[in-house]
XYZ file of C-alpha atoms in Angstrom:
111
model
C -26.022 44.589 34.831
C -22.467 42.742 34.510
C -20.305 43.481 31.922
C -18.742 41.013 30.378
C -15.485 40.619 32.241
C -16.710 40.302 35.703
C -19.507 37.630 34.147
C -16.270 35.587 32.801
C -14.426 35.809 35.911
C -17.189 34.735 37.966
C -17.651 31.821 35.508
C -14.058 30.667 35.640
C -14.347 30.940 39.440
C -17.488 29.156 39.879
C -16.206 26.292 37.191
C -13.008 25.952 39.487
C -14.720 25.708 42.405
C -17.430 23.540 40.876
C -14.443 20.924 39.313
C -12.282 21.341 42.715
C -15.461 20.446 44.683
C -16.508 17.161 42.059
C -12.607 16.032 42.238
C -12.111 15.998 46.211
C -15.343 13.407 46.344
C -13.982 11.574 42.673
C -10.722 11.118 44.958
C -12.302 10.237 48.247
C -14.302 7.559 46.324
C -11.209 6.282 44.517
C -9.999 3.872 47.100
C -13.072 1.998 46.501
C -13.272 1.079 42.785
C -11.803 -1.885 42.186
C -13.115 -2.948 38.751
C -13.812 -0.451 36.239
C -15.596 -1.452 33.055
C -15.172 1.549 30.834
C -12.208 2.295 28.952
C -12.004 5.736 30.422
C -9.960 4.296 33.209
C -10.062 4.376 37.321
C -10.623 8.044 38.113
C -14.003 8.253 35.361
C -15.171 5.073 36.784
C -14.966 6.568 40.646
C -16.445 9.820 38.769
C -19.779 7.613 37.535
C -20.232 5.942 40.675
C -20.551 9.295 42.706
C -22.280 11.054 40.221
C -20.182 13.428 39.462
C -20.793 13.503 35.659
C -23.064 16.216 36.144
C -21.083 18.134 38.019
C -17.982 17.807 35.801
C -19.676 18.437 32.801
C -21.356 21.958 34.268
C -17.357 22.462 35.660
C -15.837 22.392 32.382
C -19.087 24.647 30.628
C -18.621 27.579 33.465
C -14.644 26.989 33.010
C -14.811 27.130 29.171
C -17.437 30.269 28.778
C -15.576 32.273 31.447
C -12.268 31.872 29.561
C -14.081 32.541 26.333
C -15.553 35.949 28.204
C -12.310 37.116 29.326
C -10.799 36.412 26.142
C -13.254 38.208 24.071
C -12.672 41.516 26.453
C -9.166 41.100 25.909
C -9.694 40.687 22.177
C -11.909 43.866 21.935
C -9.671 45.950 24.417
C -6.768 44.674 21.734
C -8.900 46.107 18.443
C -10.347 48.904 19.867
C -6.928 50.068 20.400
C -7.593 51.101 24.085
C -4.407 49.742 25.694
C -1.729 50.797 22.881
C -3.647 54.271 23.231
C -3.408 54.572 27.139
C 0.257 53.393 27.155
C 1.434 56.506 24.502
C -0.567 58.340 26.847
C 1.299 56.868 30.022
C 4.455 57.388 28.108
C 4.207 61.312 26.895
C 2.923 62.058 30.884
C 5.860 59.782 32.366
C 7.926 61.848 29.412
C 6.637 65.516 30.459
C 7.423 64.754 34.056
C 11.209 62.907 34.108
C 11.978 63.092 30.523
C 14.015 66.160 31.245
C 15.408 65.423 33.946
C 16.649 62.011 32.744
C 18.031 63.416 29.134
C 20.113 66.465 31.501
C 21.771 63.479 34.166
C 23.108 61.891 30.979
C 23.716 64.442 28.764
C 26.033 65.422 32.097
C 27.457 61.705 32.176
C 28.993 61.408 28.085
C 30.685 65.433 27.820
């Protein structure tokens, strides 16, 4: 089973992909609009007229649920206290093993 994180980072890859894929044919179609109708503008109007609507809209779903997957991990990593844990933990080992060493160089430096 995939946990959440790698789920939202395939998402957000797949959506980026997905929208890089739908834009290279939006702009290889673009040359060849020369009326649009809708008030969206030129690039929408080459978007309809491929078909790309579909494809866009599933871009910016996977794109939008990934982010909101990653952020939720970050969220809970945040709450659960994890990360502020692991770096007082990162700080009393980097501590035991130059701490003294560090404090005797310049306690030798200001006499």
């Amino acid at each position: 089973m995939l946990n959440r994180q790698r789920l939202g980072a395939i998402f957000l890859f797949a959506g980026i992909v997905l929208y890089g894929i739908i834009h290279i044919a939006t702009i290889m179609h673009f040359p060849s609009v020369t009326v649009w109708t809708s008030t969206w503008g030129h690039y929408f109007e080459a978007l309809s007229e491929t078909g790309g609507w579909v494809g866009f809209v599933m871009a910016l779903l996977l794109f939008v649920t990934g982010l909101v997957l990653l952020l939720t991990v970050l969220i809970d990593n945040f709450t659960k206290g994890k990360m502020i844990q692991e770096i007082r933990e990162r700080n009393r080992e980097f501590d035991e093993q130059y701490g003294r060493s560090i404090r005797s160089s310049y306690d030798g430096r200001d006499r």
